[in-house]
């Protein structure tokens, strides 16, 4: 068995948003191929790994990735040829060293992550192992629960609600299958409840197959979701999550938040969220404070005592930011997006550190991705709690759901993640 890298190819494809995306193939001397493509987000934290794009306004409005393709062929491939695909850490260390920056701004995070992922998949193919078995290397005891963002606002849907997403978490489901069934029936029933709320007007579908928020008040959306769950007879099985993404509405010069056309200070933002948590059960609230306001995060975490704060733009799947978040008591959970940091090794080490130190991990798809995203498998391998995705419809959301269902069938001794230790309501 010859597991050395023989060649690396790269090409430009498109993601689920019709935007250019880099795909990389890693091929071993035995002819085994692994393929990887790095997704990208609409709402992205400023500390994420750089997505290398062309900037040519005449081609996909500057979003092309021909520079990334060239970087793989000209810089990355010559360095990695002859390396062993079974040594993921060494491959990733070579990529990290070759780039030499904190945010992969030389090679581009899409270059490093696509290559890293392709190498990992070549190893999985070589050893005939699933991605989660290869990455875990031991006994897998839990499977993360699927969740569904049901309403979209914020940077996904301008002029709706300032909160980016409202999400159903079927945390009391006894199995992954039951959790999926709950999400499917809520999503199927939801347009009827929205139509009634809107006085008979048909609901509109948003950017990620969620429904566009019919109001600027996110608590109205929670009212609708709870009523839908009640009509589906599963209201006792669910709780909520919201992605505030409030770095998007933060005004740095004035230290205020542009919330529904009003300038609010952090205390006022916290008060809005606190009243919501007193009305509804939230397992976690994501990015309620600007990503650079560490003192504000600590304050919000203390005040919002009926839920757990979850970092995304704050933590960017980076072990250094996760350590800082733990030290500052800023949040008790983080969103796991491997492309934010740029290699499989760095992402898995960040997740492992967080989970080992009492955080729970929420793997997430990105707005611009492909239908074979490995984030659920990486979450399964790392003991994640729940996977963040859109409704059970189309593309990579259905892929993630089916990945979790396959894992439940395969891992017969594994149970759905138990949120009980983290419930604060």
Coordinates of C-alpha atoms in Angstrom, one line a residue:
X1 CA 0.0 0.0 0.0
X2 CA 1.5 3.3 -1.2
X3 CA -0.2 6.2 0.6
X4 CA 2.1 8.9 -0.5
X5 CA 0.6 11.9 -2.4
X6 CA 1.3 11.6 -6.1
X7 CA -0.6 14.6 -7.3
X8 CA -3.0 17.4 -6.4
X9 CA -5.5 19.0 -8.8
X10 CA -7.6 22.1 -8.3
X11 CA -10.6 23.6 -10.1
X12 CA -13.2 26.3 -9.8
X13 CA -16.8 25.2 -9.2
X14 CA -19.8 27.0 -7.8
X15 CA -21.4 26.7 -4.3
X16 CA -25.1 26.5 -3.5
X17 CA -25.4 30.3 -3.7
X18 CA -24.1 30.4 -7.3
X19 CA -20.7 31.8 -6.2
X20 CA -17.3 30.4 -7.2
X21 CA -15.8 27.8 -4.9
X22 CA -12.4 26.0 -4.9
X23 CA -12.3 22.2 -5.1
X24 CA -9.2 20.2 -4.6
X25 CA -8.3 16.6 -5.4
X26 CA -5.5 14.8 -3.6
X27 CA -4.4 11.6 -5.3
X28 CA -2.1 8.9 -3.8
X29 CA 0.4 6.7 -5.6
X30 CA -2.1 3.9 -5.3
X31 CA -4.7 6.0 -7.2
X32 CA -6.9 6.7 -4.2
X33 CA -8.5 10.1 -4.5
X34 CA -9.8 12.4 -1.8
X35 CA -11.8 15.5 -2.7
X36 CA -12.5 18.6 -0.7
X37 CA -14.2 22.0 -1.1
X38 CA -14.1 24.9 1.4
X39 CA -17.5 26.7 1.9
X40 CA -17.9 30.4 2.7
X41 CA -20.4 32.4 4.7
X42 CA -22.6 35.4 4.0
X43 CA -22.2 36.6 7.6
X44 CA -18.5 36.1 8.4
X45 CA -16.5 37.1 11.4
X46 CA -13.5 39.5 10.8
X47 CA -11.1 37.0 12.4
X48 CA -11.9 34.1 10.1
X49 CA -9.4 32.6 7.7
X50 CA -9.3 34.7 4.5
X51 CA -11.2 33.4 1.5
X52 CA -8.8 34.0 -1.4
X53 CA -10.7 35.5 -4.4
X54 CA -9.7 37.2 -7.6
X55 CA -11.2 40.6 -7.3
X56 CA -11.9 40.8 -11.0
X57 CA -15.3 42.7 -11.2
X58 CA -15.9 41.4 -14.7
X59 CA -16.0 37.8 -13.4
X60 CA -18.6 36.8 -10.8
X61 CA -18.4 40.4 -9.4
X62 CA -14.9 39.8 -8.1
X63 CA -15.7 36.5 -6.4
X64 CA -13.7 34.2 -8.7
X65 CA -11.2 31.7 -7.3
X66 CA -8.7 31.3 -10.2
X67 CA -6.0 32.7 -7.9
X68 CA -6.8 30.0 -5.4
X69 CA -6.6 27.3 -8.2
X70 CA -3.2 28.7 -9.2
X71 CA -2.0 28.7 -5.7
X72 CA -2.8 25.1 -5.2
X73 CA -1.1 24.1 -8.5
X74 CA 1.9 26.3 -8.2
X75 CA 2.6 26.5 -4.5
X76 CA 0.8 23.8 -2.5
X77 CA 1.1 20.8 -4.8
X78 CA 4.9 20.8 -5.2
X79 CA 5.3 21.0 -1.4
X80 CA 2.9 18.2 -0.5
X81 CA 3.9 15.6 -3.2
X82 CA 5.5 12.7 -1.5
X83 CA 3.8 13.3 1.9
X84 CA 1.8 10.5 3.5
X85 CA -2.0 11.1 3.4
X86 CA -2.3 9.1 6.7
X87 CA -0.3 11.8 8.5
X88 CA -3.0 14.5 8.6
X89 CA -1.2 16.6 11.3
X90 CA 2.0 16.7 9.3
X91 CA 0.2 17.8 6.1
X92 CA -1.7 20.5 8.0
X93 CA 1.4 21.7 9.7
X94 CA 3.1 22.0 6.3
X95 CA 0.1 24.1 5.1
X96 CA 0.2 26.3 8.2
X97 CA 4.0 26.8 7.9
X98 CA 3.8 27.5 4.2
X99 CA 1.1 30.2 4.8
X100 CA 2.8 31.7 8.0
X101 CA -0.1 34.0 9.0
X102 CA -2.8 33.8 11.7
X103 CA -5.7 34.0 9.3
X104 CA -4.3 32.2 6.2
X105 CA -4.0 35.4 4.3
X106 CA -1.1 34.3 2.2
X107 CA -2.4 31.0 0.7
X108 CA -6.1 31.6 1.6
X109 CA -8.2 29.6 4.0
X110 CA -10.1 28.1 1.1
X111 CA -6.8 26.8 -0.3
X112 CA -5.6 25.3 3.0
X113 CA -9.0 23.9 4.1
X114 CA -9.9 22.4 0.7
X115 CA -6.5 20.7 0.5
X116 CA -6.5 19.6 4.1
X117 CA -10.0 18.1 3.7
X118 CA -9.1 16.4 0.4
X119 CA -6.1 14.7 2.1
X120 CA -8.3 13.6 5.0
X121 CA -10.8 12.0 2.6
X122 CA -8.0 10.3 0.7
X123 CA -6.9 8.7 4.0
X124 CA -10.5 7.6 4.7
X125 CA -10.8 6.0 1.3
X126 CA -7.4 4.3 1.8
X127 CA -8.4 2.8 5.1
X128 CA -12.1 2.2 4.2
X129 CA -13.3 4.2 7.1
X130 CA -16.1 6.7 7.5
X131 CA -14.9 10.3 8.3
X132 CA -16.1 10.2 11.9
X133 CA -14.4 6.9 12.6
X134 CA -11.2 8.0 11.1
X135 CA -11.2 11.3 13.0
X136 CA -12.3 9.8 16.3
X137 CA -10.2 6.7 16.4
X138 CA -12.1 5.3 19.4
X139 CA -15.6 4.7 20.7
X140 CA -18.2 7.2 19.7
X141 CA -20.9 7.5 22.4
X142 CA -23.1 10.4 21.2
X143 CA -24.5 11.8 17.9
X144 CA -25.3 15.6 17.6
X145 CA -28.9 16.5 17.1
X146 CA -30.1 18.1 13.9
X147 CA -31.6 21.6 14.3
X148 CA -33.4 23.8 11.7
X149 CA -33.3 27.5 11.2
X150 CA -36.9 28.3 10.3
X151 CA -36.9 32.1 9.9
X152 CA -34.3 34.2 8.3
X153 CA -33.5 37.9 8.9
X154 CA -30.3 40.0 9.5
X155 CA -27.8 39.9 6.7
X156 CA -29.6 37.0 5.1
X157 CA -32.8 38.9 4.6
X158 CA -32.5 42.7 4.8
X159 CA -35.5 44.7 6.1
X160 CA -37.1 41.8 8.0
X161 CA -35.8 41.3 11.5
X162 CA -32.4 42.2 12.9
X163 CA -31.8 38.7 14.3
X164 CA -30.3 36.5 11.6
X165 CA -32.0 33.2 12.4
X166 CA -34.6 31.6 14.7
X167 CA -34.0 27.9 15.2
X168 CA -35.9 24.9 16.5
X169 CA -33.8 22.4 18.6
X170 CA -35.6 19.1 19.2
X171 CA -33.5 18.5 22.3
X172 CA -35.9 16.0 24.0
X173 CA -36.1 13.7 21.0
X174 CA -35.3 10.1 22.0
X175 CA -33.5 9.4 18.7
X176 CA -32.0 11.2 15.7
X177 CA -34.9 9.8 13.7
X178 CA -37.5 11.3 16.0
X179 CA -35.6 14.7 15.9
X180 CA -35.7 14.7 12.1
X181 CA -39.4 13.8 12.1
X182 CA -40.1 16.7 14.5
X183 CA -38.2 19.2 12.2
X184 CA -39.9 17.9 9.1
X185 CA -43.5 18.1 10.4
X186 CA -42.9 21.6 11.9
X187 CA -41.5 22.8 8.6
X188 CA -44.4 21.3 6.7
X189 CA -47.0 22.9 9.0
X190 CA -45.2 26.2 9.4
X191 CA -46.5 28.0 6.2
X192 CA -50.1 27.5 7.4
X193 CA -49.4 29.2 10.7
X194 CA -47.5 32.0 9.0
X195 CA -50.3 32.6 6.5
X196 CA -52.7 33.0 9.3
X197 CA -50.4 35.4 11.1
X198 CA -50.2 37.4 7.8
X199 CA -53.9 37.6 7.3
X200 CA -54.0 35.1 4.5
X201 CA -50.9 36.3 2.6
X202 CA -48.7 33.5 1.4
X203 CA -45.3 33.3 3.2
X204 CA -42.1 33.9 1.3
X205 CA -39.0 31.6 1.2
X206 CA -35.7 33.1 2.3
X207 CA -32.1 32.7 1.3
X208 CA -31.5 29.3 2.9
X209 CA -35.0 27.8 2.5
X210 CA -36.0 29.3 5.8
X211 CA -39.1 31.5 5.7
X212 CA -38.5 35.2 5.6
X213 CA -39.4 36.8 8.9
X214 CA -43.0 38.2 8.6
X215 CA -42.2 40.9 11.2
X216 CA -39.3 42.9 12.6
X217 CA -39.9 41.4 16.1
X218 CA -38.1 38.0 16.4
X219 CA -40.4 37.1 19.3
X220 CA -43.3 37.0 16.9
X221 CA -41.4 34.4 14.9
X222 CA -40.9 32.4 18.2
X223 CA -44.6 32.7 18.8
X224 CA -45.3 31.3 15.4
X225 CA -42.8 28.5 15.8
X226 CA -44.2 27.6 19.2
X227 CA -47.8 27.6 17.9
X228 CA -46.7 25.4 15.0
X229 CA -45.0 22.9 17.4
X230 CA -48.1 22.9 19.5
X231 CA -50.3 22.0 16.5
X232 CA -47.8 19.3 15.7
X233 CA -48.0 18.0 19.3
X234 CA -44.3 18.3 19.9
X235 CA -44.0 21.5 21.8
X236 CA -42.7 19.6 24.8
X237 CA -39.8 18.2 22.7
X238 CA -38.3 21.5 21.5
X239 CA -36.4 24.6 22.7
X240 CA -35.0 27.5 20.7
X241 CA -31.8 29.0 19.5
X242 CA -31.3 32.4 17.8
X243 CA -28.3 33.6 15.9
X244 CA -28.2 37.4 16.6
X245 CA -25.1 38.1 14.5
X246 CA -25.1 41.5 16.2
X247 CA -21.6 42.3 15.0
X248 CA -23.5 43.0 11.7
X249 CA -25.5 45.8 13.3
X250 CA -22.9 47.2 15.7
X251 CA -21.8 50.8 15.1
X252 CA -18.1 51.0 16.2
X253 CA -17.8 54.8 16.3
X254 CA -20.8 55.2 18.5
X255 CA -20.6 51.9 20.4
X256 CA -24.3 51.3 19.7
X257 CA -26.4 48.7 17.9
X258 CA -28.7 49.7 15.0
X259 CA -31.7 47.6 16.1
X260 CA -34.9 48.1 14.1
X261 CA -33.8 51.6 13.1
X262 CA -33.0 52.7 16.7
X263 CA -29.7 53.2 18.3
X264 CA -29.5 50.9 21.3
X265 CA -26.7 50.5 23.9
X266 CA -25.6 47.0 25.0
X267 CA -27.7 47.2 28.1
X268 CA -30.8 47.7 26.0
X269 CA -29.9 44.8 23.7
X270 CA -29.4 42.5 26.8
X271 CA -32.7 43.6 28.1
X272 CA -34.5 42.7 24.9
X273 CA -32.9 39.2 24.9
X274 CA -33.5 38.7 28.6
X275 CA -37.2 39.3 28.2
X276 CA -37.2 36.8 25.4
X277 CA -35.5 34.2 27.5
X278 CA -38.1 34.7 30.3
X279 CA -40.9 34.0 27.8
X280 CA -39.3 31.1 25.9
X281 CA -36.9 28.3 26.5
X282 CA -33.5 29.0 24.8
X283 CA -30.8 26.4 24.9
X284 CA -28.3 28.9 23.5
X285 CA -28.1 32.4 22.0
X286 CA -25.4 33.0 19.4
X287 CA -23.4 36.2 18.9
X288 CA -25.6 38.6 20.9
X289 CA -22.6 41.0 21.3
X290 CA -20.1 42.5 18.9
X291 CA -17.2 40.1 18.2
X292 CA -14.5 42.4 19.7
X293 CA -16.4 43.4 22.9
X294 CA -15.1 40.8 25.4
X295 CA -16.3 42.7 28.4
X296 CA -19.7 43.0 26.8
X297 CA -19.8 39.2 26.3
X298 CA -19.0 38.5 29.9
X299 CA -21.7 41.0 31.0
X300 CA -24.3 39.4 28.7
X301 CA -23.4 35.9 29.8
X302 CA -24.0 36.9 33.4
X303 CA -27.2 38.7 32.8
X304 CA -28.8 36.1 30.4
X305 CA -28.8 33.4 33.1
X306 CA -31.6 31.3 31.6
X307 CA -29.5 30.3 28.6
X308 CA -26.0 29.7 27.3
X309 CA -24.2 32.1 25.1
X310 CA -22.7 30.7 22.0
X311 CA -19.7 32.2 20.1
X312 CA -19.3 32.2 16.3
X313 CA -17.8 35.5 15.2
X314 CA -16.2 35.6 18.7
X315 CA -14.5 32.2 18.6
X316 CA -14.1 31.5 14.8
X317 CA -13.2 27.8 15.6
X318 CA -9.8 29.0 16.8
X319 CA -8.3 27.4 19.9
X320 CA -6.8 30.7 21.0
X321 CA -10.1 32.6 20.9
X322 CA -11.8 29.6 22.6
X323 CA -9.3 29.7 25.4
X324 CA -9.9 33.5 25.8
X325 CA -13.6 33.0 25.8
X326 CA -13.3 30.4 28.6
X327 CA -10.9 32.6 30.6
X328 CA -13.3 35.6 30.3
X329 CA -16.5 33.6 31.0
X330 CA -17.7 35.0 27.7
X331 CA -19.6 31.9 26.4
X332 CA -20.3 28.3 27.2
X333 CA -20.7 27.0 23.6
X334 CA -19.2 27.7 20.2
X335 CA -20.2 27.3 16.5
X336 CA -17.8 24.8 14.8
X337 CA -17.0 25.9 11.2
X338 CA -13.7 24.3 10.1
X339 CA -13.1 26.6 7.2
X340 CA -12.9 29.5 9.7
X341 CA -9.5 28.3 10.9
X342 CA -8.4 26.6 7.7
X343 CA -7.3 23.0 8.4
X344 CA -8.9 19.8 9.6
X345 CA -6.3 19.5 12.4
X346 CA -6.7 23.0 13.8
X347 CA -10.5 22.7 13.7
X348 CA -10.6 19.3 15.4
X349 CA -8.1 20.4 18.1
X350 CA -10.2 23.5 18.8
X351 CA -13.4 21.4 19.2
X352 CA -11.6 18.9 21.4
X353 CA -10.3 21.6 23.7
X354 CA -13.6 23.3 24.0
X355 CA -15.5 20.1 24.7
X356 CA -12.9 18.9 27.2
X357 CA -13.2 22.2 29.1
X358 CA -17.0 22.2 29.4
X359 CA -18.2 23.9 26.3
X360 CA -20.6 22.3 23.9
X361 CA -20.0 22.4 20.1
X362 CA -22.5 23.3 17.4
X363 CA -21.2 22.3 14.0
X364 CA -22.6 24.4 11.2
X365 CA -23.0 24.5 7.5
X366 CA -22.2 27.8 5.7
X367 CA -24.4 29.8 3.5
X368 CA -22.2 29.1 0.5
X369 CA -21.3 25.4 0.5
X370 CA -21.6 22.1 -1.3
X371 CA -23.8 19.0 -0.7
X372 CA -21.0 16.9 0.8
X373 CA -20.0 19.1 3.7
X374 CA -18.2 16.9 6.3
X375 CA -19.1 19.1 9.3
X376 CA -21.6 16.7 10.8
X377 CA -19.0 13.8 10.6
X378 CA -16.4 16.1 12.2
X379 CA -19.0 16.9 14.9
X380 CA -19.8 13.3 15.5
X381 CA -16.1 12.6 15.9
X382 CA -15.6 15.4 18.4
X383 CA -18.6 14.9 20.6
X384 CA -20.7 17.8 19.3
X385 CA -24.1 18.7 20.7
X386 CA -26.2 19.7 17.7
X387 CA -25.7 20.6 14.1
X388 CA -26.9 24.0 12.8
X389 CA -28.5 23.9 9.4
X390 CA -31.4 25.1 7.4
X391 CA -34.8 23.5 7.1
X392 CA -35.1 19.9 5.9
X393 CA -35.2 20.9 2.3
X394 CA -32.7 21.0 -0.6
X395 CA -28.9 20.5 -0.9
X396 CA -26.5 20.4 2.0
X397 CA -29.1 20.6 4.8
X398 CA -30.6 17.3 3.6
X399 CA -27.1 15.9 3.2
X400 CA -26.4 16.8 6.9
X401 CA -29.6 15.3 8.1
X402 CA -29.1 12.1 6.2
X403 CA -25.5 11.9 7.5
X404 CA -26.8 11.9 11.0
X405 CA -29.4 9.3 10.2
X406 CA -26.8 7.1 8.7
X407 CA -24.6 7.5 11.7
X408 CA -27.5 6.5 14.0
X409 CA -27.9 3.3 11.9
X410 CA -24.1 2.7 12.0
X411 CA -23.3 3.6 15.6
X412 CA -25.8 1.3 17.3
X413 CA -24.5 2.1 20.8
X414 CA -24.4 5.9 20.4
X415 CA -27.2 8.0 21.7
X416 CA -28.4 11.5 20.8
X417 CA -26.5 14.2 22.7
X418 CA -27.9 14.8 26.1
X419 CA -28.5 18.5 26.7
X420 CA -29.7 18.0 30.3
X421 CA -26.5 19.3 32.0
X422 CA -26.7 22.5 29.9
X423 CA -30.4 23.3 30.4
X424 CA -30.8 26.6 32.3
X425 CA -34.6 27.3 32.0

